[in-house]
Short mmCIF file of C-alpha atoms and ligand atoms in Angstrom, two decimals:
data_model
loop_
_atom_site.label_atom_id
_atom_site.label_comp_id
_atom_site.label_asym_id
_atom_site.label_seq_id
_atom_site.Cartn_x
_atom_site.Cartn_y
_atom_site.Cartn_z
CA UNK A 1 141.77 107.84 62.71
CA UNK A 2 138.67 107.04 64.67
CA UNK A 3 137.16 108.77 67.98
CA UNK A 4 137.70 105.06 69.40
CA UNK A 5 140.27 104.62 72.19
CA UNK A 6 141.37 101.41 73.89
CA UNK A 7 143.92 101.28 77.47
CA UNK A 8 146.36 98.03 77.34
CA UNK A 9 147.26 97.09 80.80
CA UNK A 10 150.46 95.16 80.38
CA UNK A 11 150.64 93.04 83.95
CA UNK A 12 153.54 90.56 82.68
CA UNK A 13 153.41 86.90 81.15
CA UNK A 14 155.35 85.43 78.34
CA UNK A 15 154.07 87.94 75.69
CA UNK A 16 156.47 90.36 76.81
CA UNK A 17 159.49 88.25 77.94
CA UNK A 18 162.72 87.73 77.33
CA UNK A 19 165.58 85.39 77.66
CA UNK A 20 168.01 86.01 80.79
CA UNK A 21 171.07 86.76 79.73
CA UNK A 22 172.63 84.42 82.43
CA UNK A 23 170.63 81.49 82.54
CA UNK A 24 168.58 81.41 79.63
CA UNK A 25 165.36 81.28 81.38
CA UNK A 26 162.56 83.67 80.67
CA UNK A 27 161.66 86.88 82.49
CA UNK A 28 159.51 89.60 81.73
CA UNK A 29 160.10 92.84 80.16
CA UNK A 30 158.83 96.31 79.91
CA UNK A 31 155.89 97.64 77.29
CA UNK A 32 158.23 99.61 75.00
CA UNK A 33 159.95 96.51 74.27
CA UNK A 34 156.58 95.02 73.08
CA UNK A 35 156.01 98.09 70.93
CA UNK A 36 159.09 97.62 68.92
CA UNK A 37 158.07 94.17 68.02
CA UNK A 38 154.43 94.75 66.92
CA UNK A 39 154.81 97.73 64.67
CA UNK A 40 151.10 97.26 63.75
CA UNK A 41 149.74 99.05 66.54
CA UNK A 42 150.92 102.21 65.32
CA UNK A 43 148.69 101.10 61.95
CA UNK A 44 145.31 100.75 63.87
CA UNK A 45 143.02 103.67 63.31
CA UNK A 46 142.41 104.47 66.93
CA UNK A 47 143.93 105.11 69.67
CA UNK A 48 146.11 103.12 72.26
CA UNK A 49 147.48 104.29 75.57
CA UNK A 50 149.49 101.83 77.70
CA UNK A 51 150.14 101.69 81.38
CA UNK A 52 152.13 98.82 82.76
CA UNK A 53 152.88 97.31 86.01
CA UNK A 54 155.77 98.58 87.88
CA UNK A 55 157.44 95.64 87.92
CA UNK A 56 155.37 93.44 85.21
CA UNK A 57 155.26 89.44 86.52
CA UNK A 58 154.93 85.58 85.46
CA UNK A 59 151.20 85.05 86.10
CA UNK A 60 152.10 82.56 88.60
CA UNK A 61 152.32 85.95 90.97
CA UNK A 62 149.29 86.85 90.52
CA UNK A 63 146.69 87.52 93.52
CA UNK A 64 143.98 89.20 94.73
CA UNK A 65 146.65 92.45 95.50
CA UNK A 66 147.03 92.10 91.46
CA UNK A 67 143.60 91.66 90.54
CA UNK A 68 142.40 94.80 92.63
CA UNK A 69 145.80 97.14 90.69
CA UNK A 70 144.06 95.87 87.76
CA UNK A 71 140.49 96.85 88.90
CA UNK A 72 142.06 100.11 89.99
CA UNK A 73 143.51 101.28 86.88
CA UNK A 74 140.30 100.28 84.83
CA UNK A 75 138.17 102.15 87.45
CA UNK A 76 140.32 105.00 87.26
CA UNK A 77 139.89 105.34 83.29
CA UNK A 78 136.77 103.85 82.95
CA UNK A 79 135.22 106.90 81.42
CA UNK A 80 138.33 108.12 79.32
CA UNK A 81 138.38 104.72 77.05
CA UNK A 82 135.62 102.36 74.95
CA UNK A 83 137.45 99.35 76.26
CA UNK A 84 140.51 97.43 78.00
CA UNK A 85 142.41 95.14 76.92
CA UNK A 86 145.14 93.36 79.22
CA UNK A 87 148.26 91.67 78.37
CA UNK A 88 148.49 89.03 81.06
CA UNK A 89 150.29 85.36 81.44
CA UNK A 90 148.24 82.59 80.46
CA UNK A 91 149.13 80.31 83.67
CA UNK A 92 146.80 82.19 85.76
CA UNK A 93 144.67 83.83 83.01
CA UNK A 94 141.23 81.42 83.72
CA UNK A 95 141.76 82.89 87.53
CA UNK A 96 142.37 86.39 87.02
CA UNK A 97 139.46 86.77 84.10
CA UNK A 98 137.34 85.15 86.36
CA UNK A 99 138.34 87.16 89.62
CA UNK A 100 137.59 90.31 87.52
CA UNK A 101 134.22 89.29 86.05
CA UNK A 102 132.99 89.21 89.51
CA UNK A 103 134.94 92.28 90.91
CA UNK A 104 133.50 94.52 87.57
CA UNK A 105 129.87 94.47 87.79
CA UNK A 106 127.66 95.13 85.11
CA UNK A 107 130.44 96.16 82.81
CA UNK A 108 129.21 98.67 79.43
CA UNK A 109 132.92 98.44 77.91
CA UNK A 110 134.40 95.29 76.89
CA UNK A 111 138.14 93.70 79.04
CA UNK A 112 140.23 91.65 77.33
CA UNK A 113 142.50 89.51 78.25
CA UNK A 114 145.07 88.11 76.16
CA UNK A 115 148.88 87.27 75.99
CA UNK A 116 150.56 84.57 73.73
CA UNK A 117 152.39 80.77 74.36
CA UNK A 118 155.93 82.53 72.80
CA UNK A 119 157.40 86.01 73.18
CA UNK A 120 156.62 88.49 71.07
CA UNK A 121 160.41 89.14 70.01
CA UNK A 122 160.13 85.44 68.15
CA UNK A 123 159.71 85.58 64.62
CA UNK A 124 156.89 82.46 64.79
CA UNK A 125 154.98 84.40 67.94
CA UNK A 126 151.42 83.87 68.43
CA UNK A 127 151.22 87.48 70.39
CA UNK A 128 150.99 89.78 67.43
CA UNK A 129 147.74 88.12 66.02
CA UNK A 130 146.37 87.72 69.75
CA UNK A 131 147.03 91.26 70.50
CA UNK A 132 146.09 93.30 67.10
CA UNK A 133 142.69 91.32 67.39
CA UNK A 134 142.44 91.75 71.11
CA UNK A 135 142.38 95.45 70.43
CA UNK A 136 139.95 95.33 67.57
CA UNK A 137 137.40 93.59 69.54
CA UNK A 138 138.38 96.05 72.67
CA UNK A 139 136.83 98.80 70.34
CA UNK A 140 134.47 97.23 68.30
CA UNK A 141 131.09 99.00 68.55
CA UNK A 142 127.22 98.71 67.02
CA UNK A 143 126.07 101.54 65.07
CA UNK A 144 124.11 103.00 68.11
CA UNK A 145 127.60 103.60 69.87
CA UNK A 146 127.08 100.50 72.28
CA UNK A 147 130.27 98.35 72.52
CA UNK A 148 129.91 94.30 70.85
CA UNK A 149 131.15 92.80 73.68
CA UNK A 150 131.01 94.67 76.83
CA UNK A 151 132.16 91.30 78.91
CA UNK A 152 135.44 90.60 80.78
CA UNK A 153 136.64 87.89 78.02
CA UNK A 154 140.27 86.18 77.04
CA UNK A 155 141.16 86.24 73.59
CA UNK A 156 143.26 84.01 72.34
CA UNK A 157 144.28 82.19 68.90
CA UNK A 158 141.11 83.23 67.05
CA UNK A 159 138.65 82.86 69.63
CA UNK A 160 137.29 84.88 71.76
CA UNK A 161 135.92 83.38 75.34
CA UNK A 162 133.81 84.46 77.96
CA UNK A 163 136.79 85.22 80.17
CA UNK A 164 135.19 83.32 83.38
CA UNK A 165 134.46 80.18 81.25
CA UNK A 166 137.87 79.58 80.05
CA UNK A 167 140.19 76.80 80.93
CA UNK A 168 144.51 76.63 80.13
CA UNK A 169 144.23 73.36 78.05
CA UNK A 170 147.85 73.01 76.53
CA UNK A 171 151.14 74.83 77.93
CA UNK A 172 152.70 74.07 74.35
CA UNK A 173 150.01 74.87 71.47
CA UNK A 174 148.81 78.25 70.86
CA UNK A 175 145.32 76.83 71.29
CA UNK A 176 145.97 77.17 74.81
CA UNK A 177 142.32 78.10 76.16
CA UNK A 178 138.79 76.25 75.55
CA UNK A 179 135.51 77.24 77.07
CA UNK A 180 133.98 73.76 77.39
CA UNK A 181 130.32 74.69 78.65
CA UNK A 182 129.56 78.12 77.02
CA UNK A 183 130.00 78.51 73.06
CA UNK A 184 132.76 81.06 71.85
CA UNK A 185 131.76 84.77 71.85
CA UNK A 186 133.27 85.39 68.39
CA UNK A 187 135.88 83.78 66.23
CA UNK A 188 138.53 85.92 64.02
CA UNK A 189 138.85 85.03 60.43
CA UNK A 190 139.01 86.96 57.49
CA UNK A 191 136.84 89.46 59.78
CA UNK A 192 135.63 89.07 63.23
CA UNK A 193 132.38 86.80 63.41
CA UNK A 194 130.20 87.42 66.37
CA UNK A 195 127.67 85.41 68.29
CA UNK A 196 125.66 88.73 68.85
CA UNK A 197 122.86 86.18 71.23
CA UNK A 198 125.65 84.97 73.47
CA UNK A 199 126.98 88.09 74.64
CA UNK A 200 125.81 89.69 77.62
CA UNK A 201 124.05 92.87 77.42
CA UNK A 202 124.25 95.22 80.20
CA UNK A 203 121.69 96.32 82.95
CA UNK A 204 121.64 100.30 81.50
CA UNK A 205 119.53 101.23 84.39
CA UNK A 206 122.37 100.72 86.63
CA UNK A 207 126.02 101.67 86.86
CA UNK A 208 128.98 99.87 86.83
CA UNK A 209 130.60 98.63 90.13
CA UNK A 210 133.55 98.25 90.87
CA UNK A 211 134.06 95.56 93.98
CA UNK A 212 137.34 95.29 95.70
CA UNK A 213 137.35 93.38 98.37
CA UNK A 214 138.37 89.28 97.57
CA UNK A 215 138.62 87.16 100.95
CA UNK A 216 141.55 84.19 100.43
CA UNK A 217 139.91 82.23 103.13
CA UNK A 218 139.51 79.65 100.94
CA UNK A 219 140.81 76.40 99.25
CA UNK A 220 140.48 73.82 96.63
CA UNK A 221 140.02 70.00 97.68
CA UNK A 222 140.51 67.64 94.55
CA UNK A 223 139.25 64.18 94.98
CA UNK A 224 141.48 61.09 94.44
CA UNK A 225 141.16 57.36 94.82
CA UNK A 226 142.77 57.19 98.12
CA UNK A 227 142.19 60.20 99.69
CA UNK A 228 142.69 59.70 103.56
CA UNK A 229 140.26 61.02 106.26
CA UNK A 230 143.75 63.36 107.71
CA UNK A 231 143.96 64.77 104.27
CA UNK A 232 140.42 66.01 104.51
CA UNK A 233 139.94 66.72 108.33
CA UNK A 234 143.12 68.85 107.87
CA UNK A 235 141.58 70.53 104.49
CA UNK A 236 138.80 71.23 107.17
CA UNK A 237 140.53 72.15 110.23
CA UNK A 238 142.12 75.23 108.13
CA UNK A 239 142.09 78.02 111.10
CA UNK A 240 139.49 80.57 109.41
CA UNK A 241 138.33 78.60 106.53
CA UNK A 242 135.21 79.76 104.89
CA UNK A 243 135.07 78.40 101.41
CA UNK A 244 136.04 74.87 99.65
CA UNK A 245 135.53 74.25 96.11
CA UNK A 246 135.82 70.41 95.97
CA UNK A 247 137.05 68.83 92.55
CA UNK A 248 134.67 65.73 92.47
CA UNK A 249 134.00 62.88 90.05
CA UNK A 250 132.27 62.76 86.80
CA UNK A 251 128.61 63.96 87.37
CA UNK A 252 129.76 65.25 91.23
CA UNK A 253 130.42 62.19 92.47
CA UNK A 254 132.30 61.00 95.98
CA UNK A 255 132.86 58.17 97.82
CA UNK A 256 129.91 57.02 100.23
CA UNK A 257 131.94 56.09 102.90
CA UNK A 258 130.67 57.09 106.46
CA UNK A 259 133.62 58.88 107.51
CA UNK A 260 134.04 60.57 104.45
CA UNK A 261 130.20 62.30 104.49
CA UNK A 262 130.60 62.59 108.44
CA UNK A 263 133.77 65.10 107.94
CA UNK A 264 132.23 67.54 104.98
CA UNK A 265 128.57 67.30 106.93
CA UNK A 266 130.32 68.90 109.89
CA UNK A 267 132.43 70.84 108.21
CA UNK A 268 128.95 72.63 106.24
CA UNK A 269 127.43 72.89 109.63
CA UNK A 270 130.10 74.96 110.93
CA UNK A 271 129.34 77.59 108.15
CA UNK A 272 132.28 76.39 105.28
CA UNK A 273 130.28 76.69 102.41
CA UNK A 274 131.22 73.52 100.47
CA UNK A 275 130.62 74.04 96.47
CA UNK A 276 130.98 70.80 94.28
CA UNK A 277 132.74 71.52 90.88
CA UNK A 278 133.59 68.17 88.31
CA UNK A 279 137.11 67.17 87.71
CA UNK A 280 136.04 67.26 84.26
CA UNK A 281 136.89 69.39 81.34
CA UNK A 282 133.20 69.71 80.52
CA UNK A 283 129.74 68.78 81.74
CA UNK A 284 127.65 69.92 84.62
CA UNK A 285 127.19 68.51 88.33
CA UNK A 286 124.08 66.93 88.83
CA UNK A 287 124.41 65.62 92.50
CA UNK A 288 121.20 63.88 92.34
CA UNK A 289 121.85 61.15 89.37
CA UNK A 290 124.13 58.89 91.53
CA UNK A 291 123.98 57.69 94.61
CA UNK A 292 127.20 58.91 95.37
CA UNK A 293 126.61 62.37 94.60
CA UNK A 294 123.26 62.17 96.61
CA UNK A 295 125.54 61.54 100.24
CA UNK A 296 127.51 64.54 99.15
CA UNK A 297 124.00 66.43 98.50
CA UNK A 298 122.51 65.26 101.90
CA UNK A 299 125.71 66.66 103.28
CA UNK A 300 124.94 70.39 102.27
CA UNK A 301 127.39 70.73 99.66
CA UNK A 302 126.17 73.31 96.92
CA UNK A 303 126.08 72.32 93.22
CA UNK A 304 128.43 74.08 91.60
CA UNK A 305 127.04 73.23 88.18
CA UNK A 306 128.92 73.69 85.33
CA UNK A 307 131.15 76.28 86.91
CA UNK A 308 135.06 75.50 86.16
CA UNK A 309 137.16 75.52 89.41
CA UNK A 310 138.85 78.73 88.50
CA UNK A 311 135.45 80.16 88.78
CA UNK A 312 134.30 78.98 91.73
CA UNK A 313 137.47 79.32 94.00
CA UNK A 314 137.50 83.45 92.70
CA UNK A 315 133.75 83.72 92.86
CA UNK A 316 133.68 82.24 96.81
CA UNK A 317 136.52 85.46 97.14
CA UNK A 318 134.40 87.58 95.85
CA UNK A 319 130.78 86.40 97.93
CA UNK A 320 133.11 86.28 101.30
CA UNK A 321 134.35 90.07 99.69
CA UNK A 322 131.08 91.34 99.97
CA UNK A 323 130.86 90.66 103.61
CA UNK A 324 127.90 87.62 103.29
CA UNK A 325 127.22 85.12 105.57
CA UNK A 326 127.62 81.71 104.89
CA UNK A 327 123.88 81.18 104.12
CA UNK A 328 124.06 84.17 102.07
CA UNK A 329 127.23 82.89 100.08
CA UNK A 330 125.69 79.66 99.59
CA UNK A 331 122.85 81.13 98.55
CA UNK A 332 124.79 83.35 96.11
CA UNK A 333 127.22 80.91 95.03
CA UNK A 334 124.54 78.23 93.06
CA UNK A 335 123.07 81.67 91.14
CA UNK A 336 124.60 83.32 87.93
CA UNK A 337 126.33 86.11 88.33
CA UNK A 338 128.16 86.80 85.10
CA UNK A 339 127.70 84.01 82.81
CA UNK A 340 129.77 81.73 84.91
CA UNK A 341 127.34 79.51 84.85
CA UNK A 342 124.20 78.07 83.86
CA UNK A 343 120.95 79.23 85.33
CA UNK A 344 119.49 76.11 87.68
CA UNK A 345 117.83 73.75 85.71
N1 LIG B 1 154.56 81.50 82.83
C1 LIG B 1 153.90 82.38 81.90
C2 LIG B 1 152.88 83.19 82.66
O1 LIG B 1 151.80 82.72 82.91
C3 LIG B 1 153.27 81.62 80.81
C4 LIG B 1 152.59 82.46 79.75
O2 LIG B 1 152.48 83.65 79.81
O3 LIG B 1 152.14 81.86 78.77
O4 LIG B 1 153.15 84.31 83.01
#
């Protein structure tokens, strides 16, 4: 046994589920359950403590209410464990690993996330691999004591992910996750490979924060050919709207159309910070290479760059959190905060 110490947080998610007896659909189930069905955690040579939610949820529940109990229970043992890993539902994983990179600021002690695409109590589950290695990594430390990763990442079917550059990709294969714009952390073979350079190292003159407050006074606007000018006055009529992160085309592109501009224009002026995320998997807004991404520029729409939407939409909670002003937040929201994504070009 090592001095090493890990807390899983088991919120809920498929990992842990199990079949309704009544109508066959699943539901999720307490931690002790999960502990019968991966005997190999009693094998690992440190040492795991587990809390749980009360009542442990499909990740389609989850909110900023969840993501703060989360925060809560890491703040509270912050200084009893070397790192957290947290057993989660991969619907809403992107969101909630996102949400938390933001809310945990300059983190010395890795969080992972992790969970599996089939229950744990099925013989072909992908949960026991994501798990053991999810707790490896949670522990994993260089020779000077400092932790490997000490990022808010998901883990999942051999890779490991900066947690707010992750995407769902599949709701059937247990590659479920890709990080499109930022290279894998670390993949898990015969032993855990790391990409030492693209980890973030943390600010040691400063201590870790812990920020609570996430304002929901905000939505996501995806583009279609089609969309009508009462779809997005309405979007923009929201009563107490602060934040939109628009889902636009290819390189950040919109239509040009006069009514279309005139709408988001006024809506920027009246302080809704407007952020422009691609409705692509990968690749980086660049309003400024099209013509119709320059209208949507000249509007004061913010460049999202290569931020995915799960991302944005938690990071403009987070910015509003803090109390900013809508200059401030658009400021803010076109500047790295934690990896999410890349520094202006
Ligand atoms: N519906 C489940 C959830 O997100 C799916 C999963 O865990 O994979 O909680």
């Amino acid at each position: 046994m090592t001095d090493a110490s890990v807390l899983l947080i088991y919120t809920g998610g498929t990992i842990g589920m199990v079949e309704d007896a009544e109508t066959g659909a699943l539901k999720p189930f307490d931690f002790d359950y999960m502990k019968k069905y991966v005997p190999e955690i009693n094998r690992l040579k440190f040492k795991i403590d587990a809390v749980q939610f009360d009542v442990p949820v499909d990740s389609s529940e989850m909110n900023p209410e969840k993501w703060q109990a989360i925060l809560r229970i890491i703040e509270n043992n912050y200084t009893k464990y070397d790192g957290f890993v947290i057993l989660h539902g991969t619907d809403t994983m992107a969101y909630s690993a996102s949400a938390l990179s933001f809310m945990l600021e300059n983190p010395d002690k890795p969080v992972i996330f992790t969970g599996s695409q089939l229950p744990i109590g099925k013989i072909r589950t992908d949960g026991r691999e994501n798990l053991v290695t999810a707790l490896e990594i949670a522990v994993d430390r260089h020779d000077n004591g400092e932790a490997v990763v000490p990022e808010v990442c998901v883990f999942f079917q051999n890779i490991l992910m900066r947690g707010n550059r992750t995407s769902k990709i599949n709701a059937e294969n247990f590659n479920a996750f890709n990080s499109f714009d930022y290279p894998v952390l670390a993949e898990a073979g015969t032993y855990i490979k790391y990409g030492h350079h693209l980890i973030r190292k943390p600010d040691r003159n400063r201590a870790v924060k812990f920020h609570y407050a996430m304002d929901d006074s905000v939505t996501i606007l995806r583009l279609f050919p089609g969309i009508s000018s009462a779809v997005l006055k309405a979007t923009f009529s929201i009563p107490g709207l602060k934040g939109v992160v628009m889902e636009t085309y290819g390189a950040g592109n919109a239509p040009g159309d006069k009514w279309f501009l005139d709408i988001i224009e006024d809506a920027v002026k009246r302080g809704i910070v407007t952020v422009n995320v691609t409705q692509c998997a990968s690749g980086s807004v660049e309003m400024s290479r099209y013509k119709s991404g320059k209208g949507l520029e000249n509007t004061g729409v913010v460049s999202g760059r290569d931020m995915t939407t799960a991302a944005a939409i938690t990071k403009l909670m987070y910015l509003f959190g803090c109390g900013l002003s809508p200059a401030e937040v658009t400021k803010q929201v076109s500047r790295s905060i934690s990896g999410e994504m890349q520094e202006s070009a």
